[in-house]
């Protein structure tokens, strides 16, 4: 006997992963979109007249985000100017293909698109970084550079806000990872729906409560054009374990994803716990809890042939580099007292690369590890 849609009594064709409700396609679309609208309204994410950049990778999350943002903006008159913003990490055989999807989305959704590349911003593509450092820690470089690249692209486009496709599963994974690492500072911030409000460009996550499985279903039934291959450099084992754990508990208890997010939101930090103090990088002005931001340290490591600089918190190479930097500054001070015109000295050339390529501010971007829709799980 056919199962009826729990909203309209029509023929149900799927079971919602989040609630277990049997729904027809149209009622699923409606429930999915209305929940995102409610999230946007409850959190007051936007103000009419704002220009909002949608971080677009061509993957399922950002493609569904672009589609639903455009729909809801029209349906509910948000009054937003939407644009697509992509980062080209320079990964041959992966990002070049996914950017082709974004270019098609640009035409399909009739939205302006800007692409910023690591090569242009930092002088290094991920292909060249991996050639130098191998496949260990490559995601650290990529994540830190992408965070800044997205901000810099957004500033070039003069947008007011960035939205990213982080979904509920991603946020639950991050909560678990931060618990396992004991990273209280990040644990406190990682469930915020908007970050970067303290001076830099705000970033919002309209999919904060949206399940990944439902995003896949939505993209599949709507036949959206998205890219579903994994990055060729993706050894991100730590997140992979957190992801596998979340998927396992979700099988037993689907509400576990939202429950983990709520647990993260409700955590309070004891008064005597020392949290990192946010300041700005003395080289590039980007937000940083250290005198020099992580991107500048990583870039310096690449440019000086010390790729392990900045990997780990107190790595001895960083200490060595700090000492070398201090010695260099002391020598420069001595020289400048004797000889006042050293502006173009070769000693400053390392810094020049960094300073000219790092002029931004703000927060985190997304590791879009796409997965193919498992269509067998979509129907009853
Ligand atoms: Fe960058 Fe993601 Fe690929 Fe790692 S898996 S190299 S973070 S695109
Ligand atoms: Zn910096």
XYZ file of N, CA, C and O in Angstrom, residues 154-343:
760
model
N 35.692 38.928 -1.305
C 34.469 39.611 -0.877
C 34.711 41.111 -0.777
O 33.859 41.923 -1.154
N 35.896 41.479 -0.296
C 36.197 42.911 -0.194
C 36.334 43.534 -1.575
O 35.909 44.657 -1.800
N 36.929 42.766 -2.510
C 37.036 43.286 -3.884
C 35.650 43.513 -4.470
O 35.428 44.427 -5.235
N 34.700 42.651 -4.103
C 33.343 42.775 -4.642
C 32.499 43.761 -3.830
O 31.327 43.954 -4.112
N 33.101 44.306 -2.769
C 32.422 45.270 -1.893
C 31.104 44.723 -1.342
O 30.066 45.391 -1.390
N 31.142 43.493 -0.853
C 29.921 42.914 -0.306
C 29.817 43.234 1.182
O 30.800 43.636 1.809
N 28.617 43.062 1.731
C 28.402 43.320 3.154
C 28.583 42.060 3.986
O 28.946 42.116 5.157
N 28.261 40.913 3.372
C 28.317 39.649 4.108
C 28.691 38.511 3.179
O 28.497 38.620 1.961
N 29.177 37.434 3.784
C 29.437 36.212 3.022
C 28.529 35.124 3.608
O 28.377 35.049 4.829
N 27.930 34.311 2.750
C 27.237 33.120 3.269
C 27.979 31.893 2.773
O 28.471 31.863 1.641
N 28.098 30.896 3.640
C 28.774 29.658 3.244
C 27.815 28.478 3.433
O 26.834 28.568 4.168
N 28.136 27.386 2.771
C 27.249 26.221 2.786
C 27.502 25.260 3.930
O 27.135 24.090 3.836
N 28.112 25.717 5.020
C 28.306 24.813 6.171
C 26.953 24.272 6.620
O 26.043 25.056 6.904
N 26.847 22.964 6.704
C 25.571 22.380 7.110
C 25.663 21.849 8.546
O 26.732 21.931 9.185
N 24.537 21.306 9.032
C 24.476 20.857 10.428
C 25.518 19.772 10.703
O 26.155 19.766 11.770
N 25.718 18.870 9.735
C 26.713 17.799 9.933
C 28.110 18.389 10.110
O 28.879 17.954 10.972
N 28.447 19.383 9.269
C 29.769 20.019 9.356
C 29.974 20.632 10.744
O 31.047 20.524 11.341
N 28.912 21.305 11.242
C 29.057 22.006 12.525
C 29.173 20.991 13.664
O 30.011 21.137 14.555
N 28.362 19.919 13.586
C 28.456 18.871 14.619
C 29.859 18.243 14.604
O 30.454 18.006 15.666
N 30.406 18.003 13.419
C 31.775 17.458 13.313
C 32.772 18.394 13.983
O 33.676 17.963 14.702
N 32.603 19.690 13.725
C 33.549 20.662 14.278
C 33.455 20.702 15.799
O 34.477 20.811 16.487
N 32.227 20.589 16.329
C 32.069 20.555 17.790
C 32.851 19.366 18.351
O 33.656 19.507 19.281
N 32.639 18.188 17.737
C 33.318 16.973 18.228
C 34.842 17.131 18.129
O 35.591 16.813 19.060
N 35.316 17.664 16.985
C 36.764 17.840 16.818
C 37.339 18.776 17.879
O 38.414 18.521 18.430
N 36.610 19.848 18.169
C 37.113 20.803 19.163
C 37.076 20.233 20.574
O 37.945 20.520 21.393
N 36.064 19.384 20.851
C 36.033 18.698 22.157
C 37.245 17.786 22.270
O 37.970 17.792 23.267
N 37.498 17.007 21.209
C 38.616 16.064 21.253
C 39.962 16.772 21.379
O 40.898 16.264 21.984
N 40.045 17.970 20.779
C 41.302 18.727 20.861
C 41.406 19.547 22.142
O 42.455 20.117 22.423
N 40.271 19.704 22.833
C 40.257 20.580 24.009
C 40.455 22.030 23.621
O 41.013 22.819 24.368
N 39.978 22.391 22.423
C 40.159 23.759 21.939
C 38.947 24.603 22.350
O 37.959 24.718 21.633
N 39.048 25.159 23.563
C 37.893 25.848 24.148
C 37.530 27.103 23.353
O 36.352 27.412 23.159
N 38.544 27.815 22.887
C 38.286 29.052 22.129
C 37.433 28.756 20.902
O 36.409 29.397 20.664
N 37.849 27.744 20.141
C 37.086 27.395 18.924
C 35.741 26.770 19.266
O 34.764 26.977 18.568
N 35.722 25.997 20.341
C 34.482 25.336 20.742
C 33.409 26.378 21.028
O 32.241 26.209 20.690
N 33.835 27.466 21.618
C 32.886 28.518 21.947
C 32.353 29.203 20.685
O 31.213 29.617 20.629
N 33.226 29.328 19.678
C 32.825 30.077 18.476
C 32.145 29.220 17.413
O 31.414 29.726 16.591
N 32.433 27.897 17.420
C 32.119 27.117 16.220
C 30.634 26.900 15.976
O 30.255 26.506 14.874
N 29.785 27.134 16.972
C 28.357 26.950 16.711
C 27.664 28.274 16.361
O 26.461 28.287 16.109
N 28.417 29.369 16.336
C 27.794 30.666 16.014
C 27.304 30.661 14.570
O 28.004 30.201 13.677
N 26.102 31.168 14.359
C 25.558 31.186 12.987
C 26.192 32.319 12.176
O 26.315 32.244 10.965
N 26.629 33.356 12.868
C 27.354 34.444 12.208
C 28.678 34.636 12.930
O 28.714 34.689 14.157
N 29.761 34.722 12.171
C 31.064 35.001 12.779
C 31.659 36.228 12.080
O 31.141 36.684 11.061
N 32.745 36.738 12.646
C 33.439 37.858 12.004
C 32.744 39.192 12.160
O 32.975 40.116 11.390
N 31.861 39.310 13.169
C 31.139 40.581 13.340
C 32.000 41.651 14.020
O 31.645 42.811 14.025
N 33.142 41.206 14.584
C 33.960 42.157 15.343
C 34.967 42.876 14.440
O 36.168 42.800 14.632
N 34.463 43.546 13.454
C 35.350 44.390 12.657
C 35.521 43.936 11.223
O 35.610 44.754 10.332
N 35.547 42.615 10.993
C 35.756 42.149 9.624
C 34.409 41.835 8.981
O 33.371 42.161 9.502
N 34.465 41.193 7.812
C 33.216 40.867 7.121
C 32.467 39.748 7.831
O 33.047 38.687 8.072
N 31.195 39.941 8.136
C 30.448 38.858 8.781
C 30.240 37.684 7.827
O 30.076 37.876 6.625
N 30.284 36.494 8.390
C 30.002 35.266 7.635
C 28.829 34.557 8.262
O 28.799 34.387 9.467
N 27.888 34.124 7.436
C 26.696 33.469 7.968
C 26.552 32.068 7.408
O 27.003 31.785 6.301
N 25.853 31.244 8.192
C 25.631 29.850 7.784
C 24.132 29.563 7.775
O 23.596 29.023 8.755
N 23.442 29.877 6.690
C 21.990 29.615 6.654
C 21.642 28.132 6.774
O 20.522 27.788 7.121
N 22.591 27.227 6.509
C 22.340 25.783 6.609
C 22.723 25.214 7.968
O 22.907 24.015 8.098
N 22.845 26.088 8.973
C 23.319 25.613 10.279
C 22.518 24.423 10.801
O 23.059 23.532 11.434
N 21.207 24.415 10.537
C 20.366 23.314 11.035
C 19.911 22.376 9.913
O 18.975 21.614 10.096
N 20.555 22.471 8.755
C 20.128 21.661 7.606
C 21.002 20.419 7.494
O 22.235 20.525 7.456
N 20.356 19.262 7.426
C 21.115 18.002 7.369
C 21.725 17.790 5.987
O 21.085 18.059 4.968
N 22.940 17.272 6.001
C 23.636 17.000 4.742
C 22.835 16.062 3.838
O 22.720 16.276 2.635
N 22.230 15.040 4.449
C 21.465 14.076 3.641
C 20.313 14.770 2.918
O 19.944 14.400 1.808
N 19.721 15.767 3.566
C 18.593 16.467 2.942
C 19.082 17.396 1.824
O 18.382 17.610 0.836
N 20.289 17.930 1.989
C 20.862 18.762 0.916
C 21.100 17.897 -0.317
O 20.787 18.285 -1.447
N 21.619 16.694 -0.087
C 21.859 15.766 -1.204
C 20.531 15.406 -1.881
O 20.417 15.414 -3.107
N 19.511 15.115 -1.076
C 18.184 14.777 -1.618
C 17.616 15.919 -2.441
O 17.091 15.722 -3.524
N 17.730 17.124 -1.884
C 17.175 18.310 -2.545
C 17.861 18.507 -3.894
O 17.214 18.708 -4.914
N 19.199 18.428 -3.882
C 19.960 18.622 -5.134
C 19.596 17.531 -6.146
O 19.449 17.797 -7.338
N 19.403 16.324 -5.640
C 19.099 15.194 -6.530
C 17.706 15.353 -7.158
O 17.558 15.273 -8.379
N 16.700 15.594 -6.330
C 15.334 15.693 -6.873
C 15.139 16.946 -7.727
O 14.381 16.938 -8.682
N 15.852 18.016 -7.380
C 15.738 19.255 -8.174
C 16.616 19.205 -9.418
O 16.641 20.142 -10.202
N 17.406 18.134 -9.508
C 18.341 17.968 -10.642
C 19.280 19.174 -10.782
O 19.494 19.707 -11.881
N 19.806 19.631 -9.655
C 20.733 20.773 -9.702
C 22.074 20.306 -10.270
O 22.462 19.144 -10.128
N 22.749 21.250 -10.885
C 24.020 20.961 -11.556
C 25.149 21.196 -10.545
O 25.479 22.337 -10.233
N 25.687 20.119 -9.986
C 26.773 20.296 -9.025
C 27.865 19.259 -9.248
O 27.667 18.272 -9.943
N 29.013 19.531 -8.626
C 30.216 18.722 -8.842
C 30.404 17.816 -7.636
O 30.305 18.268 -6.505
N 30.666 16.528 -7.866
C 30.665 15.629 -6.711
C 31.919 14.750 -6.598
O 31.844 13.627 -6.149
N 33.056 15.294 -6.993
C 34.290 14.514 -6.850
C 35.085 15.042 -5.656
O 35.082 16.243 -5.398
N 35.745 14.147 -4.951
C 36.550 14.589 -3.803
C 37.864 15.183 -4.261
O 38.407 14.798 -5.299
N 38.384 16.089 -3.446
C 39.681 16.686 -3.739
C 40.760 15.597 -3.814
O 40.784 14.682 -2.990
N 41.653 15.737 -4.788
C 42.707 14.724 -4.948
C 43.740 14.798 -3.814
O 44.525 13.884 -3.643
N 43.736 15.888 -3.066
C 44.690 16.022 -1.949
C 43.979 15.908 -0.601
O 44.328 16.603 0.340
N 42.947 15.086 -0.494
C 42.170 15.151 0.745
C 42.495 14.036 1.740
O 41.755 13.095 1.892
N 43.587 14.179 2.471
C 43.899 13.173 3.492
C 43.423 13.618 4.871
O 43.978 13.194 5.873
N 42.405 14.484 4.921
C 42.047 15.120 6.192
C 41.460 14.096 7.164
O 40.277 14.075 7.456
N 42.338 13.236 7.668
C 41.907 12.071 8.436
C 41.153 12.464 9.705
O 40.183 11.817 10.073
N 41.600 13.531 10.349
C 40.996 13.884 11.636
C 39.518 14.215 11.463
O 38.653 13.686 12.156
N 39.211 15.096 10.488
C 37.807 15.412 10.230
C 37.076 14.165 9.735
O 35.911 13.955 10.054
N 37.781 13.338 8.976
C 37.175 12.109 8.454
C 36.675 11.210 9.584
O 35.585 10.657 9.514
N 37.456 11.098 10.668
C 37.030 10.269 11.804
C 35.809 10.889 12.486
O 34.871 10.184 12.854
N 35.839 12.214 12.659
C 34.692 12.890 13.287
C 33.456 12.685 12.416
O 32.358 12.426 12.924
N 33.644 12.754 11.106
C 32.525 12.584 10.167
C 31.952 11.173 10.271
O 30.740 10.993 10.343
N 32.850 10.188 10.301
C 32.388 8.791 10.380
C 31.629 8.569 11.697
O 30.595 7.896 11.726
N 32.117 9.192 12.762
C 31.458 9.053 14.071
C 30.042 9.640 14.024
O 29.076 9.022 14.464
N 29.940 10.860 13.445
C 28.626 11.517 13.362
C 27.654 10.655 12.535
O 26.491 10.493 12.894
N 28.161 10.121 11.416
C 27.292 9.304 10.558
C 26.822 8.061 11.319
O 25.678 7.637 11.177
N 27.703 7.493 12.134
C 27.329 6.301 12.901
C 26.242 6.615 13.924
O 25.258 5.896 14.034
N 26.432 7.713 14.668
C 25.415 8.011 15.692
C 24.109 8.460 15.034
O 23.027 8.184 15.551
N 24.220 9.083 13.864
C 23.001 9.529 13.158
C 22.124 8.327 12.785
O 20.893 8.412 12.808
N 22.792 7.206 12.442
C 22.036 5.997 12.056
C 21.156 5.526 13.216
O 20.035 5.097 13.029
N 21.691 5.633 14.422
C 20.955 5.143 15.588
C 19.966 6.204 16.075
O 18.859 5.911 16.502
N 20.384 7.461 15.979
C 19.564 8.538 16.544
C 19.709 9.767 15.641
O 20.639 10.566 15.794
N 18.795 9.930 14.658
C 18.944 11.029 13.688
C 19.041 12.414 14.326
O 19.686 13.301 13.779
N 18.424 12.579 15.510
C 18.477 13.920 16.120
C 19.852 14.218 16.718
O 20.096 15.338 17.178
N 20.765 13.226 16.701
C 22.081 13.427 17.337
C 22.806 14.646 16.755
O 23.502 15.364 17.477
N 22.630 14.888 15.453
C 23.351 16.008 14.816
C 22.923 17.338 15.441
O 23.758 18.148 15.859
N 21.601 17.526 15.519
C 21.109 18.778 16.119
C 21.447 18.804 17.608
O 21.804 19.855 18.153
N 21.368 17.637 18.262
C 21.670 17.592 19.701
C 23.110 18.018 19.980
O 23.381 18.725 20.950
N 24.042 17.573 19.121
C 25.456 17.952 19.320
C 25.607 19.465 19.152
O 26.315 20.129 19.915
N 24.910 20.020 18.138
C 24.985 21.482 17.926
C 24.427 22.202 19.157
O 25.039 23.149 19.676
N 23.280 21.729 19.662
C 22.691 22.372 20.846
C 23.626 22.256 22.053
O 23.757 23.190 22.824
N 24.282 21.098 22.175
C 25.233 20.945 23.290
C 26.349 21.975 23.168
O 26.723 22.622 24.141
N 26.863 22.128 21.938
C 27.925 23.116 21.694
C 27.452 24.518 22.020
O 28.168 25.308 22.644
N 26.195 24.822 21.639
C 25.655 26.170 21.891
C 25.506 26.441 23.381
O 25.621 27.575 23.827
N 25.206 25.374 24.135
C 24.897 25.571 25.558
C 26.120 25.536 26.464
O 26.004 25.773 27.660
N 27.282 25.189 25.899
C 28.469 25.103 26.748
C 28.832 26.475 27.301
O 28.793 27.467 26.579
N 29.172 26.519 28.585
C 29.679 27.792 29.085
C 31.121 27.564 29.525
O 31.486 26.469 29.951
N 31.913 28.596 29.391
C 33.334 28.462 29.694
C 33.603 29.088 31.051
O 33.127 30.188 31.350
N 34.336 28.350 31.900
C 34.646 28.862 33.249
C 35.402 30.180 33.158
O 36.188 30.380 32.216
N 35.184 31.033 34.123
C 35.784 32.377 34.057
C 37.313 32.333 34.031
O 37.960 33.164 33.426
N 37.904 31.310 34.720
C 39.368 31.317 34.801
C 40.041 30.628 33.611
O 41.248 30.458 33.605
N 39.263 30.226 32.577
C 39.889 29.625 31.394
C 40.423 30.750 30.513
O 39.699 31.686 30.172
N 41.720 30.654 30.181
C 42.323 31.714 29.352
C 41.981 31.473 27.892
O 42.242 30.409 27.347
N 41.365 32.449 27.259
C 41.006 32.315 25.846
C 41.932 33.197 25.021
O 42.404 34.228 25.510
N 42.203 32.806 23.768
C 43.067 33.647 22.944
C 42.447 35.027 22.739
O 41.232 35.147 22.590
N 43.298 36.035 22.773
C 42.801 37.402 22.588
C 42.936 37.755 21.109
O 44.011 37.630 20.529
N 41.815 38.154 20.493
C 41.862 38.490 19.069
C 42.510 39.853 18.873
O 42.105 40.829 19.490
N 43.523 39.860 18.023
C 44.133 41.136 17.641
C 44.250 41.152 16.131
O 43.484 40.472 15.450
N 45.211 41.899 15.623
C 45.420 41.889 14.173
C 46.879 41.565 13.888
O 47.766 41.896 14.672
N 47.083 40.934 12.736
C 48.429 40.545 12.328
C 49.263 41.801 12.065
O 48.813 42.711 11.378
N 50.483 41.823 12.623
C 51.305 43.033 12.450
C 51.828 43.170 11.017
O 52.298 44.233 10.629
N 51.741 42.088 10.237
C 52.216 42.190 8.854
C 51.108 42.557 7.881
O 51.290 43.337 6.974
N 49.931 41.919 8.050
C 48.918 42.071 7.000
C 47.608 42.650 7.504
O 46.728 42.952 6.711
N 47.447 42.774 8.808
C 46.222 43.376 9.329
C 45.066 42.400 9.459
O 43.983 42.772 9.892
N 45.286 41.127 9.097
C 44.219 40.133 9.210
C 44.018 39.775 10.684
O 44.940 39.854 11.483
N 42.786 39.367 11.052
C 42.516 38.990 12.434
C 43.421 37.854 12.887
O 43.613 36.888 12.155
N 43.981 37.993 14.079
C 44.907 36.958 14.542
C 45.027 37.028 16.059
O 44.956 38.104 16.643
N 45.220 35.862 16.684
C 45.435 35.895 18.134
C 46.933 35.862 18.440
O 47.334 35.833 19.593
N 47.769 35.840 17.403
C 49.220 35.952 17.558
C 49.695 37.226 16.872
O 48.962 37.778 16.037
N 50.927 37.676 17.193
C 51.392 38.907 16.523
C 51.391 38.780 15.003
O 51.082 39.729 14.297
N 51.752 37.601 14.496
C 51.740 37.379 13.039
C 50.718 36.281 12.747
O 50.713 35.239 13.421
N 49.829 36.512 11.773
C 48.755 35.549 11.527
C 49.301 34.268 10.904
O 50.413 34.234 10.367
N 48.489 33.235 10.975
C 48.903 31.911 10.500
C 49.232 31.947 9.001
O 50.203 31.325 8.559
N 48.445 32.691 8.219
C 48.691 32.718 6.770
C 50.062 33.316 6.478
O 50.806 32.814 5.635
N 50.400 34.396 7.196
C 51.706 35.027 6.967
C 52.837 34.088 7.367
O 53.875 34.031 6.705
N 52.646 33.350 8.468
C 53.692 32.415 8.907
C 53.849 31.287 7.886
O 54.964 30.936 7.488
N 52.717 30.745 7.427
C 52.781 29.648 6.448
C 53.424 30.119 5.148
O 54.256 29.430 4.548
N 53.037 31.323 4.721
C 53.569 31.869 3.469
C 55.070 32.119 3.595
O 55.852 31.816 2.684
N 55.463 32.620 4.759
C 56.883 32.850 4.989
C 57.642 31.527 4.919
O 58.722 31.433 4.317
N 57.053 30.480 5.513
C 57.681 29.157 5.476
C 57.876 28.682 4.049
O 58.949 28.178 3.686
N 56.846 28.863 3.219
C 56.960 28.431 1.813
C 58.047 29.238 1.099
O 58.896 28.680 0.403
N 58.010 30.553 1.296
C 58.957 31.416 0.577
C 60.397 31.218 1.024
O 61.324 31.425 0.253
N 60.561 30.792 2.293
C 61.924 30.597 2.795
C 62.385 29.153 2.724
O 63.439 28.809 3.225
N 61.545 28.298 2.142
C 61.913 26.886 2.051
C 61.867 26.190 3.402
O 62.575 25.210 3.633
N 61.031 26.726 4.340
C 60.839 26.098 5.658
C 59.364 25.744 5.798
O 58.629 26.364 6.580
N 58.859 24.784 5.014
C 57.421 24.571 4.956
C 56.787 24.143 6.271
O 55.580 24.249 6.428
N 57.598 23.680 7.228
C 56.981 23.264 8.496
C 56.762 24.438 9.452
O 56.173 24.280 10.519
N 57.197 25.598 9.039
C 56.975 26.788 9.851
C 55.461 27.003 9.993
O 54.747 27.022 9.007
N 54.990 27.157 11.211
C 53.561 27.425 11.388
C 52.725 26.177 11.505
O 51.533 26.242 11.737
N 53.334 24.986 11.362
C 52.578 23.747 11.550
C 52.761 23.329 13.009
O 53.881 23.170 13.466
N 51.655 23.168 13.710
C 51.749 22.874 15.140
C 51.897 24.182 15.890
O 52.230 25.215 15.304
N 51.659 24.105 17.217
C 51.583 25.370 17.952
C 52.939 25.957 18.295
O 53.164 27.129 18.162
N 53.838 25.114 18.751
C 55.131 25.661 19.193
C 56.258 24.898 18.517
O 57.222 24.499 19.162
N 56.095 24.668 17.236
C 57.108 23.887 16.551
C 58.450 24.587 16.628
O 58.537 25.806 16.547
N 59.500 23.754 16.766
C 60.819 24.367 16.990
C 61.246 25.220 15.802
O 61.972 26.193 15.963
N 60.754 24.874 14.593
C 61.148 25.696 13.443
C 60.555 27.099 13.545
O 61.126 28.066 13.090
N 59.343 27.163 14.154
C 58.757 28.490 14.334
C 59.574 29.291 15.339
O 59.820 30.470 15.157
N 59.990 28.590 16.404
C 60.812 29.288 17.399
C 62.111 29.774 16.772
O 62.535 30.896 16.974
N 62.711 28.857 15.944
C 63.965 29.237 15.285
C 63.738 30.463 14.400
O 64.519 31.401 14.377
N 62.605 30.417 13.661
C 62.314 31.526 12.736
C 62.062 32.812 13.498
O 62.487 33.883 13.079
N 61.359 32.690 14.680
C 61.106 33.885 15.489
C 62.427 34.502 15.950
O 62.609 35.712 15.936
N 63.336 33.589 16.380
C 64.635 34.085 16.843
C 65.390 34.767 15.698
O 65.978 35.833 15.860
N 65.326 34.123 14.503
C 65.999 34.699 13.341
C 65.406 36.063 12.998
O 66.116 37.009 12.668
N 64.052 36.149 13.135
C 63.358 37.405 12.831
C 63.822 38.503 13.798
O 64.107 39.615 13.396
N 63.922 38.108 15.106
C 64.354 39.088 16.106
C 65.771 39.561 15.796
O 66.068 40.752 15.836
N 66.637 38.585 15.462
C 68.032 38.936 15.161
C 68.088 39.860 13.955
O 68.844 40.835 13.930
N 67.213 39.558 12.957
C 67.206 40.359 11.735
C 66.777 41.796 12.058
O 67.369 42.764 11.618
N 65.702 41.885 12.906
C 65.204 43.219 13.262
C 66.270 44.012 14.000
O 66.455 45.199 13.765
N 66.963 43.313 14.933
C 68.007 43.990 15.707
C 69.090 44.508 14.773
O 69.548 45.653 14.888
N 69.464 43.651 13.772
C 70.500 44.054 12.818
C 70.013 45.236 11.986
O 70.757 46.185 11.736
N 68.726 45.208 11.612
C 68.171 46.302 10.807
C 68.187 47.607 11.592
O 68.491 48.664 11.066
N 67.827 47.489 12.897
C 67.820 48.684 13.732
C 69.214 49.299 13.816
O 69.386 50.510 13.696
N 70.210 48.395 13.998
C 71.593 48.882 14.065
C 71.958 49.589 12.771
O 72.466 50.699 12.762
N 71.619 48.910 11.630
C 71.953 49.482 10.320
C 71.273 50.812 10.103
O 71.859 51.759 9.618
N 69.958 50.873 10.501
C 69.231 52.096 10.183
C 69.757 53.269 10.985
O 69.601 54.418 10.600
N 70.373 52.964 12.161
C 70.965 54.083 12.885
C 72.187 54.617 12.150
O 72.428 55.810 12.104
N 72.954 53.683 11.545
C 74.143 54.108 10.822
C 73.793 54.680 9.453
O 74.334 55.673 9.010
N 72.842 54.001 8.818
C 72.618 54.303 7.402
C 71.121 54.381 7.182
O 70.419 53.387 7.203
N 70.557 55.562 7.040
C 69.117 55.771 7.121
C 68.330 55.297 5.898
O 67.129 55.190 5.949
N 68.947 55.019 4.752
C 68.149 54.706 3.552
C 68.329 53.260 3.096
O 69.090 52.992 2.199
N 67.605 52.331 3.800
C 67.743 50.931 3.406
C 66.423 50.350 2.918
O 66.191 49.168 3.024
N 65.523 51.185 2.405
C 64.184 50.731 2.036
C 64.157 49.563 1.066
O 63.256 48.745 1.097
